[in-house]
Amino acid sequence: MESTDLERYLTILADSLEKKNKLLTRVQEICTEHEKCMCGEQLDIDGYNKLCAEKGEIIEQLGLLDDGFTALYDRVSPALKESPRDYSEQLRRIQSLITAVTDKTALIQASEMRLQSRIDRLVQAGKPAKTYVSAPTAVDKYHRTMNNTGLAAPVFVDNKRRK
């Protein structure tokens, strides 16, 4: 592989990481907006769903960028291993971009976990209210049923024990 081709490929790798970094920044913004949708007294379901759809599209783009990056890196890595010092500046730039992307990914995962726990709490908060409302009605039905049944005296009595 020629030196100029390798430099172009390294530039493409760096550009791919920069695009990924920008997309991850948008995902961070969406996570913040998700938290705002969840913080109010009423859940903004329409806003939440729109943000989820946008996040889904961004995740698809991130997947494509990852696939392209991996394919290109697999093609370039043998030539880089032969002479890494020739491209040390570009490799350092790529490493710093990878670090930035990894850091943002970790922050997004933490934000997603917080959001998921908040959603779980909202779901759990709704469940006891339903059981609380339904429990008295179930007990009331049971008492009415038991009071309305005319329990008859047993027909078969064991007279042997009474003697």
PDB file of C-alpha atoms in Angstrom:
ATOM      1  CA  MET A   1       0.000   0.000   0.000  1.00  0.00           C
ATOM      2  CA  GLU A   2       1.364   3.400  -0.943  1.00  0.00           C
ATOM      3  CA  SER A   3       2.100   6.056   1.620  1.00  0.00           C
ATOM      4  CA  THR A   4      -0.362   8.573   0.162  1.00  0.00           C
ATOM      5  CA  ASP A   5      -3.150   5.982   0.109  1.00  0.00           C
ATOM      6  CA  LEU A   6      -2.439   5.089   3.712  1.00  0.00           C
ATOM      7  CA  GLU A   7      -2.535   8.762   4.727  1.00  0.00           C
ATOM      8  CA  ARG A   8      -5.906   9.137   2.987  1.00  0.00           C
ATOM      9  CA  TYR A   9      -7.231   6.076   4.775  1.00  0.00           C
ATOM     10  CA  LEU A  10      -6.045   7.418   8.110  1.00  0.00           C
ATOM     11  CA  THR A  11      -7.785  10.711   7.360  1.00  0.00           C
ATOM     12  CA  ILE A  12     -10.965   8.804   6.535  1.00  0.00           C
ATOM     13  CA  LEU A  13     -10.674   6.882   9.821  1.00  0.00           C
ATOM     14  CA  ALA A  14     -10.281  10.137  11.745  1.00  0.00           C
ATOM     15  CA  ASP A  15     -13.234  11.703   9.904  1.00  0.00           C
ATOM     16  CA  SER A  16     -15.339   8.667  10.721  1.00  0.00           C
ATOM     17  CA  LEU A  17     -14.497   9.034  14.411  1.00  0.00           C
ATOM     18  CA  GLU A  18     -15.313  12.750  14.335  1.00  0.00           C
ATOM     19  CA  LYS A  19     -18.726  12.005  12.809  1.00  0.00           C
ATOM     20  CA  LYS A  20     -19.293   9.365  15.461  1.00  0.00           C
ATOM     21  CA  ASN A  21     -18.308  11.869  18.145  1.00  0.00           C
ATOM     22  CA  LYS A  22     -20.864  14.387  16.826  1.00  0.00           C
ATOM     23  CA  LEU A  23     -23.591  11.751  16.699  1.00  0.00           C
ATOM     24  CA  LEU A  24     -22.791  10.680  20.252  1.00  0.00           C
ATOM     25  CA  THR A  25     -23.045  14.313  21.341  1.00  0.00           C
ATOM     26  CA  ARG A  26     -26.561  14.370  19.883  1.00  0.00           C
ATOM     27  CA  VAL A  27     -27.391  11.124  21.707  1.00  0.00           C
ATOM     28  CA  GLN A  28     -26.234  12.773  24.949  1.00  0.00           C
ATOM     29  CA  GLU A  29     -28.564  15.700  24.240  1.00  0.00           C
ATOM     30  CA  ILE A  30     -31.425  13.279  23.587  1.00  0.00           C
ATOM     31  CA  CYS A  31     -30.733  11.506  26.891  1.00  0.00           C
ATOM     32  CA  THR A  32     -30.904  14.860  28.669  1.00  0.00           C
ATOM     33  CA  GLU A  33     -34.196  15.637  26.926  1.00  0.00           C
ATOM     34  CA  HIS A  34     -35.495  12.173  27.897  1.00  0.00           C
ATOM     35  CA  GLU A  35     -34.747  12.942  31.529  1.00  0.00           C
ATOM     36  CA  LYS A  36     -36.617  16.248  31.201  1.00  0.00           C
ATOM     37  CA  CYS A  37     -39.624  14.381  29.780  1.00  0.00           C
ATOM     38  CA  MET A  38     -39.540  12.061  32.803  1.00  0.00           C
ATOM     39  CA  CYS A  39     -39.045  14.756  35.471  1.00  0.00           C
ATOM     40  CA  GLY A  40     -42.315  16.603  35.101  1.00  0.00           C
ATOM     41  CA  GLU A  41     -45.464  15.724  36.970  1.00  0.00           C
ATOM     42  CA  GLN A  42     -46.896  14.265  33.795  1.00  0.00           C
ATOM     43  CA  LEU A  43     -44.937  12.140  31.380  1.00  0.00           C
ATOM     44  CA  ASP A  44     -44.651  13.688  27.913  1.00  0.00           C
ATOM     45  CA  ILE A  45     -45.173  10.456  25.986  1.00  0.00           C
ATOM     46  CA  ASP A  46     -45.280  12.057  22.522  1.00  0.00           C
ATOM     47  CA  GLY A  47     -42.026  13.921  23.114  1.00  0.00           C
ATOM     48  CA  TYR A  48     -40.466  10.803  24.588  1.00  0.00           C
ATOM     49  CA  ASN A  49     -41.468   8.695  21.561  1.00  0.00           C
ATOM     50  CA  LYS A  50     -40.136  11.290  19.099  1.00  0.00           C
ATOM     51  CA  LEU A  51     -36.817  11.335  20.925  1.00  0.00           C
ATOM     52  CA  CYS A  52     -36.704   7.528  20.886  1.00  0.00           C
ATOM     53  CA  ALA A  53     -37.284   7.501  17.129  1.00  0.00           C
ATOM     54  CA  GLU A  54     -34.529  10.061  16.578  1.00  0.00           C
ATOM     55  CA  LYS A  55     -32.186   8.102  18.821  1.00  0.00           C
ATOM     56  CA  GLY A  56     -32.954   4.941  16.830  1.00  0.00           C
ATOM     57  CA  GLU A  57     -31.971   6.648  13.580  1.00  0.00           C
ATOM     58  CA  ILE A  58     -28.748   7.914  15.117  1.00  0.00           C
ATOM     59  CA  ILE A  59     -27.921   4.453  16.441  1.00  0.00           C
ATOM     60  CA  GLU A  60     -28.333   3.048  12.925  1.00  0.00           C
ATOM     61  CA  GLN A  61     -25.917   5.680  11.609  1.00  0.00           C
ATOM     62  CA  LEU A  62     -23.469   4.831  14.393  1.00  0.00           C
ATOM     63  CA  GLY A  63     -23.662   1.170  13.413  1.00  0.00           C
ATOM     64  CA  LEU A  64     -22.844   2.017   9.805  1.00  0.00           C
ATOM     65  CA  LEU A  65     -19.922   4.186  10.899  1.00  0.00           C
ATOM     66  CA  ASP A  66     -18.616   1.384  13.123  1.00  0.00           C
ATOM     67  CA  ASP A  67     -18.855  -1.148  10.307  1.00  0.00           C
ATOM     68  CA  GLY A  68     -17.057   1.162   7.889  1.00  0.00           C
ATOM     69  CA  PHE A  69     -14.374   2.024  10.431  1.00  0.00           C
ATOM     70  CA  THR A  70     -13.743  -1.629  11.230  1.00  0.00           C
ATOM     71  CA  ALA A  71     -13.567  -2.635   7.568  1.00  0.00           C
ATOM     72  CA  LEU A  72     -11.158   0.169   6.721  1.00  0.00           C
ATOM     73  CA  TYR A  73      -9.015  -0.408   9.803  1.00  0.00           C
ATOM     74  CA  ASP A  74      -8.739  -4.118   8.989  1.00  0.00           C
ATOM     75  CA  ARG A  75      -7.520  -3.160   5.536  1.00  0.00           C
ATOM     76  CA  VAL A  76      -4.997  -0.582   6.799  1.00  0.00           C
ATOM     77  CA  SER A  77      -3.676  -2.232   9.958  1.00  0.00           C
ATOM     78  CA  PRO A  78      -1.089  -4.538   8.309  1.00  0.00           C
ATOM     79  CA  ALA A  79       0.585  -1.551   6.633  1.00  0.00           C
ATOM     80  CA  LEU A  80       0.471   0.441   9.878  1.00  0.00           C
ATOM     81  CA  LYS A  81       2.141  -2.364  11.800  1.00  0.00           C
ATOM     82  CA  GLU A  82       5.056  -2.299   9.376  1.00  0.00           C
ATOM     83  CA  SER A  83       5.842   1.382   9.919  1.00  0.00           C
ATOM     84  CA  PRO A  84       3.890   2.940  12.804  1.00  0.00           C
ATOM     85  CA  ARG A  85       6.427   5.718  13.353  1.00  0.00           C
ATOM     86  CA  ASP A  86       5.779   7.178   9.928  1.00  0.00           C
ATOM     87  CA  TYR A  87       2.177   7.865  10.892  1.00  0.00           C
ATOM     88  CA  SER A  88       2.546   8.531  14.605  1.00  0.00           C
ATOM     89  CA  GLU A  89       0.907  11.977  14.504  1.00  0.00           C
ATOM     90  CA  GLN A  90      -2.178  10.698  12.704  1.00  0.00           C
ATOM     91  CA  LEU A  91      -2.344   7.654  14.967  1.00  0.00           C
ATOM     92  CA  ARG A  92      -2.219   9.856  18.076  1.00  0.00           C
ATOM     93  CA  ARG A  93      -5.093  11.910  16.687  1.00  0.00           C
ATOM     94  CA  ILE A  94      -7.089   8.748  16.016  1.00  0.00           C
ATOM     95  CA  GLN A  95      -6.314   7.473  19.522  1.00  0.00           C
ATOM     96  CA  SER A  96      -7.508  10.717  21.094  1.00  0.00           C
ATOM     97  CA  LEU A  97     -10.722  10.547  19.055  1.00  0.00           C
ATOM     98  CA  ILE A  98     -11.236   6.937  20.136  1.00  0.00           C
ATOM     99  CA  THR A  99     -10.763   8.021  23.757  1.00  0.00           C
ATOM    100  CA  ALA A 100     -13.325  10.809  23.339  1.00  0.00           C
ATOM    101  CA  VAL A 101     -15.810   8.422  21.716  1.00  0.00           C
ATOM    102  CA  THR A 102     -15.280   5.836  24.460  1.00  0.00           C
ATOM    103  CA  ASP A 103     -15.783   8.444  27.193  1.00  0.00           C
ATOM    104  CA  LYS A 104     -19.008   9.688  25.608  1.00  0.00           C
ATOM    105  CA  THR A 105     -20.231   6.132  25.207  1.00  0.00           C
ATOM    106  CA  ALA A 106     -19.658   5.474  28.918  1.00  0.00           C
ATOM    107  CA  LEU A 107     -21.513   8.674  29.861  1.00  0.00           C
ATOM    108  CA  ILE A 108     -24.415   7.731  27.604  1.00  0.00           C
ATOM    109  CA  GLN A 109     -24.605   4.253  29.125  1.00  0.00           C
ATOM    110  CA  ALA A 110     -24.708   5.741  32.620  1.00  0.00           C
ATOM    111  CA  SER A 111     -27.431   8.163  31.550  1.00  0.00           C
ATOM    112  CA  GLU A 112     -29.422   5.321  29.984  1.00  0.00           C
ATOM    113  CA  MET A 113     -29.161   3.307  33.205  1.00  0.00           C
ATOM    114  CA  ARG A 114     -30.422   6.282  35.244  1.00  0.00           C
ATOM    115  CA  LEU A 115     -33.274   6.739  32.800  1.00  0.00           C
ATOM    116  CA  GLN A 116     -34.145   3.045  32.935  1.00  0.00           C
ATOM    117  CA  SER A 117     -34.201   3.060  36.737  1.00  0.00           C
ATOM    118  CA  ARG A 118     -36.448   6.132  36.671  1.00  0.00           C
ATOM    119  CA  ILE A 119     -38.808   4.366  34.269  1.00  0.00           C
ATOM    120  CA  ASP A 120     -38.805   1.267  36.492  1.00  0.00           C
ATOM    121  CA  ARG A 121     -39.682   3.414  39.519  1.00  0.00           C
ATOM    122  CA  LEU A 122     -42.566   5.016  37.621  1.00  0.00           C
ATOM    123  CA  VAL A 123     -43.854   1.602  36.615  1.00  0.00           C
ATOM    124  CA  GLN A 124     -43.508   0.287  40.174  1.00  0.00           C
ATOM    125  CA  ALA A 125     -45.219   3.381  41.552  1.00  0.00           C
ATOM    126  CA  GLY A 126     -48.213   2.625  39.344  1.00  0.00           C
ATOM    127  CA  LYS A 127     -48.488  -1.042  40.384  1.00  0.00           C
ATOM    128  CA  PRO A 128     -49.155  -0.639  44.124  1.00  0.00           C
ATOM    129  CA  ALA A 129     -51.896   1.867  43.412  1.00  0.00           C
ATOM    130  CA  LYS A 130     -53.688  -0.702  41.274  1.00  0.00           C
ATOM    131  CA  THR A 131     -53.309  -3.470  43.847  1.00  0.00           C
ATOM    132  CA  TYR A 132     -54.392  -1.112  46.604  1.00  0.00           C
ATOM    133  CA  VAL A 133     -57.558  -0.232  44.727  1.00  0.00           C
ATOM    134  CA  SER A 134     -58.321  -3.803  43.720  1.00  0.00           C
ATOM    135  CA  ALA A 135     -57.495  -5.433  47.077  1.00  0.00           C
ATOM    136  CA  PRO A 136     -60.404  -3.854  49.029  1.00  0.00           C
ATOM    137  CA  THR A 137     -62.838  -4.727  46.269  1.00  0.00           C
ATOM    138  CA  ALA A 138     -61.625  -8.331  46.233  1.00  0.00           C
ATOM    139  CA  VAL A 139     -61.977  -8.599  50.011  1.00  0.00           C
ATOM    140  CA  ASP A 140     -65.404  -6.994  49.858  1.00  0.00           C
ATOM    141  CA  LYS A 141     -66.551  -9.464  47.191  1.00  0.00           C
ATOM    142  CA  TYR A 142     -65.251 -12.353  49.265  1.00  0.00           C
ATOM    143  CA  HIS A 143     -67.174 -11.198  52.367  1.00  0.00           C
ATOM    144  CA  ARG A 144     -70.385 -10.674  50.404  1.00  0.00           C
ATOM    145  CA  THR A 145     -70.083 -14.100  48.839  1.00  0.00           C
ATOM    146  CA  MET A 146     -69.452 -15.805  52.161  1.00  0.00           C
ATOM    147  CA  ASN A 147     -72.313 -13.972  53.900  1.00  0.00           C
ATOM    148  CA  ASN A 148     -74.801 -14.803  51.159  1.00  0.00           C
ATOM    149  CA  THR A 149     -74.113 -18.501  51.163  1.00  0.00           C
ATOM    150  CA  GLY A 150     -76.456 -20.291  53.489  1.00  0.00           C
ATOM    151  CA  LEU A 151     -74.153 -22.819  55.045  1.00  0.00           C
ATOM    152  CA  ALA A 152     -76.205 -25.904  55.778  1.00  0.00           C
ATOM    153  CA  ALA A 153     -75.473 -28.176  58.661  1.00  0.00           C
ATOM    154  CA  PRO A 154     -73.540 -31.236  57.708  1.00  0.00           C
ATOM    155  CA  VAL A 155     -75.799 -33.971  56.465  1.00  0.00           C
ATOM    156  CA  PHE A 156     -73.544 -36.814  57.411  1.00  0.00           C
ATOM    157  CA  VAL A 157     -72.671 -36.824  61.076  1.00  0.00           C
ATOM    158  CA  ASP A 158     -70.397 -39.359  62.652  1.00  0.00           C
ATOM    159  CA  ASN A 159     -72.413 -40.583  65.608  1.00  0.00           C
ATOM    160  CA  LYS A 160     -69.819 -43.058  66.812  1.00  0.00           C
ATOM    161  CA  ARG A 161     -67.619 -40.397  68.320  1.00  0.00           C
ATOM    162  CA  ARG A 162     -70.410 -38.802  70.325  1.00  0.00           C
ATOM    163  CA  LYS A 163     -71.053 -41.872  72.415  1.00  0.00           C
TER     164      LYS A 163
END
